[in-house]
Amino acid sequence: AEPADCVPVQATDPLYVLYTSGTTGKPKGVVRDNGGHAVALRWTMEHIYDVGPGQAMCTASDVGWVVGHSYIVYGPLLAGATTVMYEGKPVGTPDAGAFWRLIEDHGVRSFFTAPTALRAIRRADPEGELLKDHDLSSLRHFFAAGERLDPETQRWIEGLLGMPVIDHWWQTETGWA
């Protein structure tokens, strides 16, 4: 393939369409514009996720969900950062230490996952033995989204990591909130 030049677009031109979950009926397509979304993502990369040029972020989410779409694809790109992509379950690949290996191997600074993944890891490795084998000194921030992070799981992961785990909510309809 031949390299292509950048194509100028308006801030209000569509960037992508994602579909809502359909919990209130038929899923609806939500069109996100270029300008507002790019500005919000760039700002959050610096001021919330604390990731910049030359640093690594891993969002272990589905790329079809707004968090995955925003912080696997666009956010790190806009910040000049590396995005570490992960496909698969956090357990049984080959074990519940998959996320910890990923953080260590790629020097991940900011990590994002769903509470379901944390609960699966906790069931497989309740004492966090697999974490002890890894150097997570690059990790500065750990985030959860996609569903409610129950207090018991939050206390468990915070105890293992020795840092706060920030749980927040997203909706396809709002982009980020």
Short mmCIF file of N, CA and C in Angstrom, two decimals:
data_model
loop_
_atom_site.label_atom_id
_atom_site.label_comp_id
_atom_site.label_asym_id
_atom_site.label_seq_id
_atom_site.Cartn_x
_atom_site.Cartn_y
_atom_site.Cartn_z
N ALA A 1 0.84 -1.19 0.00
CA ALA A 1 0.00 0.00 0.00
C ALA A 1 0.87 1.24 0.00
N GLU A 2 0.37 2.27 -0.59
CA GLU A 2 1.07 3.55 -0.64
C GLU A 2 0.66 4.40 0.56
N PRO A 3 1.61 5.15 1.12
CA PRO A 3 1.23 6.07 2.20
C PRO A 3 0.19 7.08 1.70
N ALA A 4 -0.69 7.46 2.58
CA ALA A 4 -1.75 8.42 2.24
C ALA A 4 -1.55 9.69 3.05
N ASP A 5 -1.85 10.80 2.42
CA ASP A 5 -1.78 12.08 3.13
C ASP A 5 -2.97 12.20 4.06
N CYS A 6 -2.82 13.05 5.07
CA CYS A 6 -3.93 13.34 5.96
C CYS A 6 -5.03 14.05 5.19
N VAL A 7 -6.25 13.80 5.56
CA VAL A 7 -7.40 14.44 4.93
C VAL A 7 -8.00 15.40 5.95
N PRO A 8 -8.02 16.69 5.62
CA PRO A 8 -8.63 17.64 6.57
C PRO A 8 -10.13 17.38 6.70
N VAL A 9 -10.62 17.45 7.92
CA VAL A 9 -12.05 17.27 8.18
C VAL A 9 -12.51 18.37 9.13
N GLN A 10 -13.79 18.59 9.16
CA GLN A 10 -14.37 19.55 10.09
C GLN A 10 -14.49 18.91 11.47
N ALA A 11 -14.48 19.73 12.49
CA ALA A 11 -14.63 19.23 13.85
C ALA A 11 -15.95 18.50 14.04
N THR A 12 -16.95 18.88 13.28
CA THR A 12 -18.28 18.28 13.41
C THR A 12 -18.50 17.09 12.50
N ASP A 13 -17.52 16.73 11.68
CA ASP A 13 -17.65 15.55 10.83
C ASP A 13 -17.66 14.29 11.69
N PRO A 14 -18.38 13.25 11.27
CA PRO A 14 -18.44 12.02 12.06
C PRO A 14 -17.08 11.33 12.16
N LEU A 15 -16.79 10.82 13.33
CA LEU A 15 -15.58 10.04 13.56
C LEU A 15 -15.90 8.55 13.53
N TYR A 16 -16.98 8.16 14.23
CA TYR A 16 -17.39 6.76 14.27
C TYR A 16 -18.83 6.65 14.73
N VAL A 17 -19.37 5.45 14.60
CA VAL A 17 -20.69 5.11 15.13
C VAL A 17 -20.52 3.89 16.04
N LEU A 18 -20.97 4.01 17.28
CA LEU A 18 -21.03 2.87 18.20
C LEU A 18 -22.49 2.67 18.57
N TYR A 19 -22.84 1.47 18.95
CA TYR A 19 -24.23 1.16 19.29
C TYR A 19 -24.40 0.99 20.80
N THR A 20 -25.52 1.49 21.30
CA THR A 20 -25.83 1.34 22.72
C THR A 20 -26.09 -0.14 23.02
N SER A 21 -26.14 -0.46 24.30
CA SER A 21 -26.28 -1.86 24.71
C SER A 21 -27.66 -2.44 24.41
N GLY A 22 -28.65 -1.59 24.26
CA GLY A 22 -29.99 -2.09 24.00
C GLY A 22 -30.77 -2.45 25.24
N THR A 23 -30.30 -2.03 26.40
CA THR A 23 -31.00 -2.37 27.65
C THR A 23 -32.36 -1.70 27.75
N THR A 24 -32.58 -0.63 27.01
CA THR A 24 -33.88 0.05 27.05
C THR A 24 -34.66 -0.17 25.76
N GLY A 25 -34.31 -1.19 25.01
CA GLY A 25 -34.97 -1.47 23.75
C GLY A 25 -33.95 -1.81 22.69
N LYS A 26 -34.25 -1.48 21.46
CA LYS A 26 -33.36 -1.76 20.34
C LYS A 26 -32.10 -0.89 20.44
N PRO A 27 -30.90 -1.49 20.23
CA PRO A 27 -29.68 -0.68 20.26
C PRO A 27 -29.75 0.46 19.25
N LYS A 28 -29.21 1.60 19.66
CA LYS A 28 -29.24 2.80 18.82
C LYS A 28 -27.82 3.19 18.45
N GLY A 29 -27.63 3.60 17.22
CA GLY A 29 -26.33 4.08 16.77
C GLY A 29 -26.07 5.48 17.29
N VAL A 30 -24.89 5.68 17.87
CA VAL A 30 -24.49 6.99 18.37
C VAL A 30 -23.31 7.46 17.53
N VAL A 31 -23.47 8.61 16.89
CA VAL A 31 -22.41 9.18 16.06
C VAL A 31 -21.58 10.13 16.91
N ARG A 32 -20.29 9.91 16.95
CA ARG A 32 -19.38 10.80 17.68
C ARG A 32 -18.65 11.66 16.66
N ASP A 33 -18.51 12.95 16.97
CA ASP A 33 -17.82 13.85 16.05
C ASP A 33 -16.32 13.84 16.30
N ASN A 34 -15.57 14.36 15.35
CA ASN A 34 -14.11 14.41 15.43
C ASN A 34 -13.60 15.34 16.52
N GLY A 35 -13.99 16.59 16.45
CA GLY A 35 -13.39 17.63 17.27
C GLY A 35 -13.60 17.46 18.75
N GLY A 36 -14.85 17.42 19.17
CA GLY A 36 -15.14 17.33 20.60
C GLY A 36 -14.58 16.08 21.23
N HIS A 37 -14.69 14.97 20.53
CA HIS A 37 -14.21 13.71 21.08
C HIS A 37 -12.68 13.73 21.18
N ALA A 38 -12.02 14.22 20.15
CA ALA A 38 -10.56 14.27 20.17
C ALA A 38 -10.05 15.18 21.29
N VAL A 39 -10.69 16.32 21.47
CA VAL A 39 -10.28 17.24 22.54
C VAL A 39 -10.47 16.58 23.90
N ALA A 40 -11.62 15.94 24.11
CA ALA A 40 -11.89 15.28 25.39
C ALA A 40 -10.89 14.15 25.66
N LEU A 41 -10.62 13.34 24.65
CA LEU A 41 -9.69 12.23 24.84
C LEU A 41 -8.28 12.73 25.14
N ARG A 42 -7.83 13.72 24.39
CA ARG A 42 -6.49 14.26 24.62
C ARG A 42 -6.38 14.82 26.04
N TRP A 43 -7.41 15.55 26.48
CA TRP A 43 -7.41 16.14 27.82
C TRP A 43 -7.38 15.04 28.89
N THR A 44 -8.21 14.01 28.72
CA THR A 44 -8.25 12.96 29.74
C THR A 44 -6.96 12.15 29.78
N MET A 45 -6.33 11.95 28.65
CA MET A 45 -5.06 11.22 28.65
C MET A 45 -4.03 11.93 29.54
N GLU A 46 -4.01 13.24 29.48
CA GLU A 46 -3.05 14.00 30.28
C GLU A 46 -3.51 14.19 31.72
N HIS A 47 -4.75 14.58 31.92
CA HIS A 47 -5.19 15.02 33.24
C HIS A 47 -5.88 13.96 34.09
N ILE A 48 -6.36 12.89 33.50
CA ILE A 48 -7.00 11.83 34.28
C ILE A 48 -6.14 10.56 34.25
N TYR A 49 -5.75 10.12 33.07
CA TYR A 49 -5.02 8.86 32.95
C TYR A 49 -3.51 9.03 33.06
N ASP A 50 -3.01 10.29 32.99
CA ASP A 50 -1.61 10.59 33.25
C ASP A 50 -0.67 9.82 32.32
N VAL A 51 -1.03 9.79 31.04
CA VAL A 51 -0.22 9.08 30.05
C VAL A 51 0.14 10.05 28.93
N GLY A 52 1.42 10.07 28.58
CA GLY A 52 1.89 10.98 27.54
C GLY A 52 2.85 10.29 26.59
N PRO A 53 3.56 11.09 25.80
CA PRO A 53 4.48 10.54 24.80
C PRO A 53 5.50 9.57 25.41
N GLY A 54 5.66 8.44 24.74
CA GLY A 54 6.63 7.45 25.16
C GLY A 54 6.18 6.55 26.30
N GLN A 55 4.99 6.78 26.84
CA GLN A 55 4.48 5.94 27.92
C GLN A 55 3.46 4.96 27.37
N ALA A 56 3.15 3.93 28.15
CA ALA A 56 2.25 2.87 27.68
C ALA A 56 0.97 2.82 28.50
N MET A 57 -0.13 2.60 27.78
CA MET A 57 -1.44 2.42 28.40
C MET A 57 -2.03 1.12 27.87
N CYS A 58 -2.69 0.38 28.75
CA CYS A 58 -3.38 -0.82 28.32
C CYS A 58 -4.83 -0.74 28.77
N THR A 59 -5.73 -0.85 27.83
CA THR A 59 -7.15 -0.90 28.11
C THR A 59 -7.63 -2.29 27.70
N ALA A 60 -7.81 -3.15 28.69
CA ALA A 60 -8.22 -4.53 28.43
C ALA A 60 -9.74 -4.55 28.37
N SER A 61 -10.26 -4.10 27.26
CA SER A 61 -11.69 -3.96 27.06
C SER A 61 -12.01 -4.39 25.64
N ASP A 62 -13.26 -4.47 25.34
CA ASP A 62 -13.71 -4.76 23.98
C ASP A 62 -13.61 -3.47 23.16
N VAL A 63 -12.98 -3.55 22.01
CA VAL A 63 -12.81 -2.35 21.17
C VAL A 63 -14.15 -1.82 20.65
N GLY A 64 -15.20 -2.62 20.73
CA GLY A 64 -16.52 -2.17 20.32
C GLY A 64 -17.27 -1.40 21.39
N TRP A 65 -16.74 -1.36 22.60
CA TRP A 65 -17.34 -0.57 23.67
C TRP A 65 -16.68 0.80 23.68
N VAL A 66 -17.36 1.78 24.22
CA VAL A 66 -16.85 3.15 24.16
C VAL A 66 -15.51 3.30 24.88
N VAL A 67 -15.31 2.65 26.02
CA VAL A 67 -14.02 2.75 26.71
C VAL A 67 -12.92 2.14 25.86
N GLY A 68 -13.16 0.93 25.35
CA GLY A 68 -12.16 0.29 24.51
C GLY A 68 -11.88 1.09 23.25
N HIS A 69 -12.93 1.51 22.61
CA HIS A 69 -12.79 2.28 21.37
C HIS A 69 -11.99 3.55 21.62
N SER A 70 -12.31 4.24 22.71
CA SER A 70 -11.68 5.52 23.00
C SER A 70 -10.24 5.36 23.48
N TYR A 71 -9.98 4.35 24.34
CA TYR A 71 -8.67 4.27 24.97
C TYR A 71 -7.80 3.11 24.52
N ILE A 72 -8.27 2.34 23.56
CA ILE A 72 -7.38 1.42 22.84
C ILE A 72 -6.94 2.12 21.56
N VAL A 73 -7.88 2.76 20.89
CA VAL A 73 -7.61 3.32 19.57
C VAL A 73 -7.16 4.78 19.62
N TYR A 74 -8.03 5.67 20.07
CA TYR A 74 -7.80 7.10 19.87
C TYR A 74 -6.98 7.80 20.95
N GLY A 75 -7.27 7.55 22.21
CA GLY A 75 -6.61 8.28 23.29
C GLY A 75 -5.09 8.19 23.26
N PRO A 76 -4.52 6.97 23.27
CA PRO A 76 -3.06 6.87 23.22
C PRO A 76 -2.47 7.48 21.95
N LEU A 77 -3.13 7.32 20.83
CA LEU A 77 -2.66 7.90 19.57
C LEU A 77 -2.56 9.42 19.69
N LEU A 78 -3.61 10.05 20.22
CA LEU A 78 -3.62 11.50 20.37
C LEU A 78 -2.58 11.98 21.37
N ALA A 79 -2.23 11.15 22.34
CA ALA A 79 -1.26 11.53 23.37
C ALA A 79 0.18 11.19 22.98
N GLY A 80 0.37 10.53 21.84
CA GLY A 80 1.71 10.12 21.45
C GLY A 80 2.22 8.95 22.28
N ALA A 81 1.30 8.20 22.86
CA ALA A 81 1.65 7.09 23.74
C ALA A 81 1.53 5.76 23.01
N THR A 82 2.02 4.73 23.65
CA THR A 82 1.89 3.37 23.15
C THR A 82 0.61 2.77 23.71
N THR A 83 -0.15 2.10 22.86
CA THR A 83 -1.31 1.37 23.35
C THR A 83 -0.99 -0.11 23.30
N VAL A 84 -1.19 -0.78 24.41
CA VAL A 84 -0.95 -2.22 24.50
C VAL A 84 -2.30 -2.90 24.37
N MET A 85 -2.44 -3.70 23.33
CA MET A 85 -3.71 -4.37 23.07
C MET A 85 -3.68 -5.77 23.67
N TYR A 86 -4.80 -6.15 24.26
CA TYR A 86 -4.91 -7.47 24.88
C TYR A 86 -6.19 -8.11 24.38
N GLU A 87 -6.06 -9.33 23.89
CA GLU A 87 -7.24 -10.07 23.44
C GLU A 87 -7.30 -11.37 24.22
N GLY A 88 -8.44 -11.64 24.78
CA GLY A 88 -8.61 -12.89 25.50
C GLY A 88 -9.07 -12.67 26.91
N LYS A 89 -9.23 -13.78 27.62
CA LYS A 89 -9.67 -13.73 29.01
C LYS A 89 -8.47 -13.46 29.92
N PRO A 90 -8.71 -12.85 31.09
CA PRO A 90 -7.60 -12.60 32.01
C PRO A 90 -7.21 -13.82 32.84
N VAL A 91 -7.88 -14.93 32.64
CA VAL A 91 -7.55 -16.17 33.33
C VAL A 91 -7.46 -17.28 32.29
N GLY A 92 -6.65 -18.29 32.57
CA GLY A 92 -6.55 -19.42 31.66
C GLY A 92 -5.77 -19.11 30.39
N THR A 93 -4.97 -18.05 30.40
CA THR A 93 -4.22 -17.67 29.19
C THR A 93 -2.74 -17.40 29.50
N PRO A 94 -1.95 -18.21 30.05
CA PRO A 94 -2.27 -19.54 30.54
C PRO A 94 -2.79 -19.54 31.98
N ASP A 95 -2.68 -18.40 32.68
CA ASP A 95 -3.12 -18.37 34.08
C ASP A 95 -3.63 -16.97 34.42
N ALA A 96 -3.97 -16.78 35.67
CA ALA A 96 -4.54 -15.50 36.11
C ALA A 96 -3.50 -14.40 36.28
N GLY A 97 -2.26 -14.66 35.87
CA GLY A 97 -1.22 -13.64 35.93
C GLY A 97 -1.02 -12.91 34.61
N ALA A 98 -1.91 -13.13 33.65
CA ALA A 98 -1.74 -12.54 32.32
C ALA A 98 -1.63 -11.01 32.35
N PHE A 99 -2.50 -10.34 33.10
CA PHE A 99 -2.44 -8.88 33.17
C PHE A 99 -1.14 -8.41 33.80
N TRP A 100 -0.67 -9.11 34.83
CA TRP A 100 0.54 -8.69 35.52
C TRP A 100 1.76 -8.84 34.60
N ARG A 101 1.80 -9.91 33.80
CA ARG A 101 2.88 -10.08 32.82
C ARG A 101 2.85 -8.96 31.79
N LEU A 102 1.66 -8.64 31.34
CA LEU A 102 1.49 -7.58 30.34
C LEU A 102 2.01 -6.24 30.87
N ILE A 103 1.64 -5.90 32.09
CA ILE A 103 2.09 -4.64 32.70
C ILE A 103 3.61 -4.62 32.81
N GLU A 104 4.18 -5.72 33.28
CA GLU A 104 5.63 -5.79 33.44
C GLU A 104 6.34 -5.76 32.08
N ASP A 105 5.92 -6.58 31.15
CA ASP A 105 6.60 -6.71 29.86
C ASP A 105 6.58 -5.43 29.03
N HIS A 106 5.54 -4.63 29.18
CA HIS A 106 5.39 -3.44 28.34
C HIS A 106 5.53 -2.13 29.11
N GLY A 107 5.85 -2.21 30.38
CA GLY A 107 6.02 -0.99 31.18
C GLY A 107 4.76 -0.15 31.23
N VAL A 108 3.62 -0.80 31.38
CA VAL A 108 2.33 -0.10 31.37
C VAL A 108 2.24 0.86 32.56
N ARG A 109 1.89 2.10 32.26
CA ARG A 109 1.74 3.15 33.28
C ARG A 109 0.30 3.23 33.80
N SER A 110 -0.66 3.06 32.90
CA SER A 110 -2.07 3.20 33.24
C SER A 110 -2.82 2.01 32.66
N PHE A 111 -3.59 1.33 33.51
CA PHE A 111 -4.27 0.09 33.11
C PHE A 111 -5.77 0.23 33.35
N PHE A 112 -6.54 -0.29 32.42
CA PHE A 112 -7.99 -0.17 32.44
C PHE A 112 -8.59 -1.54 32.21
N THR A 113 -9.54 -1.96 33.03
CA THR A 113 -10.23 -3.22 32.78
C THR A 113 -11.63 -3.18 33.41
N ALA A 114 -12.38 -4.21 33.17
CA ALA A 114 -13.74 -4.32 33.71
C ALA A 114 -13.72 -5.09 35.03
N PRO A 115 -14.63 -4.77 35.94
CA PRO A 115 -14.72 -5.50 37.20
C PRO A 115 -14.90 -7.01 37.03
N THR A 116 -15.58 -7.45 35.97
CA THR A 116 -15.73 -8.88 35.72
C THR A 116 -14.38 -9.56 35.60
N ALA A 117 -13.44 -8.92 34.93
CA ALA A 117 -12.09 -9.48 34.79
C ALA A 117 -11.41 -9.59 36.15
N LEU A 118 -11.57 -8.57 36.97
CA LEU A 118 -10.95 -8.60 38.30
C LEU A 118 -11.54 -9.72 39.17
N ARG A 119 -12.85 -9.91 39.07
CA ARG A 119 -13.48 -10.99 39.84
C ARG A 119 -12.98 -12.36 39.37
N ALA A 120 -12.78 -12.52 38.07
CA ALA A 120 -12.27 -13.79 37.53
C ALA A 120 -10.85 -14.05 38.03
N ILE A 121 -10.02 -13.01 38.04
CA ILE A 121 -8.65 -13.16 38.54
C ILE A 121 -8.68 -13.51 40.02
N ARG A 122 -9.54 -12.84 40.76
CA ARG A 122 -9.64 -13.08 42.21
C ARG A 122 -10.07 -14.52 42.51
N ARG A 123 -11.02 -15.04 41.74
CA ARG A 123 -11.45 -16.44 41.93
C ARG A 123 -10.29 -17.40 41.66
N ALA A 124 -9.50 -17.12 40.63
CA ALA A 124 -8.42 -18.02 40.25
C ALA A 124 -7.18 -17.87 41.14
N ASP A 125 -6.96 -16.67 41.68
CA ASP A 125 -5.75 -16.40 42.46
C ASP A 125 -6.09 -15.48 43.64
N PRO A 126 -6.88 -15.99 44.60
CA PRO A 126 -7.40 -15.13 45.67
C PRO A 126 -6.33 -14.48 46.54
N GLU A 127 -5.18 -15.10 46.66
CA GLU A 127 -4.11 -14.53 47.49
C GLU A 127 -3.16 -13.64 46.69
N GLY A 128 -3.36 -13.56 45.38
CA GLY A 128 -2.50 -12.72 44.55
C GLY A 128 -1.09 -13.25 44.41
N GLU A 129 -0.94 -14.56 44.49
CA GLU A 129 0.39 -15.16 44.40
C GLU A 129 1.06 -14.87 43.05
N LEU A 130 0.27 -14.86 41.98
CA LEU A 130 0.85 -14.65 40.65
C LEU A 130 1.35 -13.23 40.45
N LEU A 131 0.80 -12.29 41.16
CA LEU A 131 1.25 -10.90 41.06
C LEU A 131 2.65 -10.75 41.66
N LYS A 132 2.95 -11.51 42.68
CA LYS A 132 4.23 -11.39 43.39
C LYS A 132 5.43 -11.69 42.50
N ASP A 133 5.22 -12.39 41.41
CA ASP A 133 6.31 -12.75 40.50
C ASP A 133 6.64 -11.65 39.50
N HIS A 134 5.95 -10.51 39.57
CA HIS A 134 6.09 -9.49 38.53
C HIS A 134 6.45 -8.13 39.09
N ASP A 135 7.25 -7.41 38.32
CA ASP A 135 7.64 -6.05 38.66
C ASP A 135 6.62 -5.09 38.05
N LEU A 136 5.78 -4.52 38.89
CA LEU A 136 4.76 -3.59 38.42
C LEU A 136 5.13 -2.14 38.75
N SER A 137 6.42 -1.86 38.86
CA SER A 137 6.85 -0.52 39.26
C SER A 137 6.49 0.55 38.24
N SER A 138 6.23 0.19 37.00
CA SER A 138 5.81 1.18 35.99
C SER A 138 4.37 1.63 36.20
N LEU A 139 3.56 0.80 36.86
CA LEU A 139 2.13 1.06 37.00
C LEU A 139 1.87 2.18 38.00
N ARG A 140 1.22 3.24 37.52
CA ARG A 140 0.89 4.39 38.37
C ARG A 140 -0.61 4.49 38.65
N HIS A 141 -1.44 3.97 37.72
CA HIS A 141 -2.88 4.14 37.83
C HIS A 141 -3.60 2.89 37.36
N PHE A 142 -4.68 2.54 38.06
CA PHE A 142 -5.47 1.37 37.71
C PHE A 142 -6.94 1.79 37.73
N PHE A 143 -7.64 1.55 36.63
CA PHE A 143 -9.02 2.01 36.46
C PHE A 143 -9.93 0.83 36.14
N ALA A 144 -11.18 0.95 36.57
CA ALA A 144 -12.21 -0.04 36.24
C ALA A 144 -13.42 0.69 35.68
N ALA A 145 -14.07 0.08 34.72
CA ALA A 145 -15.30 0.65 34.15
C ALA A 145 -16.06 -0.46 33.43
N GLY A 146 -17.25 -0.13 33.01
CA GLY A 146 -18.07 -1.07 32.26
C GLY A 146 -19.22 -1.62 33.08
N GLU A 147 -19.05 -1.61 34.39
CA GLU A 147 -20.07 -2.09 35.31
C GLU A 147 -19.62 -1.68 36.71
N ARG A 148 -20.47 -1.91 37.67
CA ARG A 148 -20.15 -1.57 39.06
C ARG A 148 -18.99 -2.43 39.58
N LEU A 149 -18.03 -1.78 40.22
CA LEU A 149 -16.96 -2.49 40.91
C LEU A 149 -17.41 -2.68 42.36
N ASP A 150 -17.71 -3.91 42.73
CA ASP A 150 -18.21 -4.17 44.08
C ASP A 150 -17.11 -3.88 45.11
N PRO A 151 -17.49 -3.41 46.29
CA PRO A 151 -16.51 -3.00 47.31
C PRO A 151 -15.52 -4.11 47.69
N GLU A 152 -15.98 -5.34 47.77
CA GLU A 152 -15.09 -6.44 48.16
C GLU A 152 -13.97 -6.64 47.14
N THR A 153 -14.32 -6.62 45.85
CA THR A 153 -13.31 -6.77 44.80
C THR A 153 -12.40 -5.55 44.77
N GLN A 154 -12.96 -4.38 44.99
CA GLN A 154 -12.13 -3.16 45.00
C GLN A 154 -11.10 -3.22 46.13
N ARG A 155 -11.53 -3.60 47.31
CA ARG A 155 -10.58 -3.72 48.44
C ARG A 155 -9.50 -4.76 48.14
N TRP A 156 -9.90 -5.87 47.50
CA TRP A 156 -8.95 -6.93 47.17
C TRP A 156 -7.87 -6.42 46.22
N ILE A 157 -8.28 -5.80 45.12
CA ILE A 157 -7.29 -5.36 44.12
C ILE A 157 -6.45 -4.20 44.65
N GLU A 158 -7.05 -3.31 45.40
CA GLU A 158 -6.28 -2.21 45.99
C GLU A 158 -5.24 -2.74 46.98
N GLY A 159 -5.60 -3.77 47.73
CA GLY A 159 -4.66 -4.37 48.66
C GLY A 159 -3.49 -5.03 47.95
N LEU A 160 -3.76 -5.69 46.84
CA LEU A 160 -2.69 -6.33 46.07
C LEU A 160 -1.77 -5.29 45.43
N LEU A 161 -2.36 -4.26 44.84
CA LEU A 161 -1.57 -3.28 44.09
C LEU A 161 -0.96 -2.20 44.98
N GLY A 162 -1.55 -1.99 46.15
CA GLY A 162 -1.07 -0.93 47.02
C GLY A 162 -1.34 0.46 46.47
N MET A 163 -2.43 0.59 45.75
CA MET A 163 -2.83 1.89 45.19
C MET A 163 -4.34 1.93 45.05
N PRO A 164 -4.90 3.14 44.98
CA PRO A 164 -6.34 3.24 44.75
C PRO A 164 -6.70 2.72 43.36
N VAL A 165 -7.84 2.08 43.26
CA VAL A 165 -8.40 1.68 41.97
C VAL A 165 -9.60 2.57 41.73
N ILE A 166 -9.56 3.30 40.64
CA ILE A 166 -10.60 4.27 40.33
C ILE A 166 -11.68 3.59 39.49
N ASP A 167 -12.89 3.56 40.03
CA ASP A 167 -14.04 2.99 39.33
C ASP A 167 -14.87 4.13 38.78
N HIS A 168 -15.15 4.09 37.51
CA HIS A 168 -16.02 5.13 36.95
C HIS A 168 -16.92 4.55 35.88
N TRP A 169 -17.91 5.36 35.51
CA TRP A 169 -18.97 4.91 34.62
C TRP A 169 -18.86 5.61 33.28
N TRP A 170 -19.17 4.87 32.25
CA TRP A 170 -19.20 5.39 30.89
C TRP A 170 -20.52 4.98 30.27
N GLN A 171 -20.93 5.74 29.28
CA GLN A 171 -22.08 5.36 28.46
C GLN A 171 -21.73 5.68 27.02
N THR A 172 -22.13 4.83 26.13
CA THR A 172 -21.93 5.12 24.71
C THR A 172 -22.58 6.45 24.36
N GLU A 173 -23.73 6.72 24.97
CA GLU A 173 -24.48 7.93 24.65
C GLU A 173 -23.74 9.21 25.04
N THR A 174 -22.94 9.15 26.11
CA THR A 174 -22.28 10.36 26.59
C THR A 174 -20.83 10.46 26.15
N GLY A 175 -20.24 9.36 25.72
CA GLY A 175 -18.83 9.38 25.35
C GLY A 175 -17.94 9.19 26.55
N TRP A 176 -17.89 10.15 27.42
CA TRP A 176 -17.16 10.03 28.68
C TRP A 176 -17.82 10.95 29.68
N ALA A 177 -17.81 10.53 30.93
CA ALA A 177 -18.45 11.34 31.96
C ALA A 177 -17.83 11.02 33.30
#
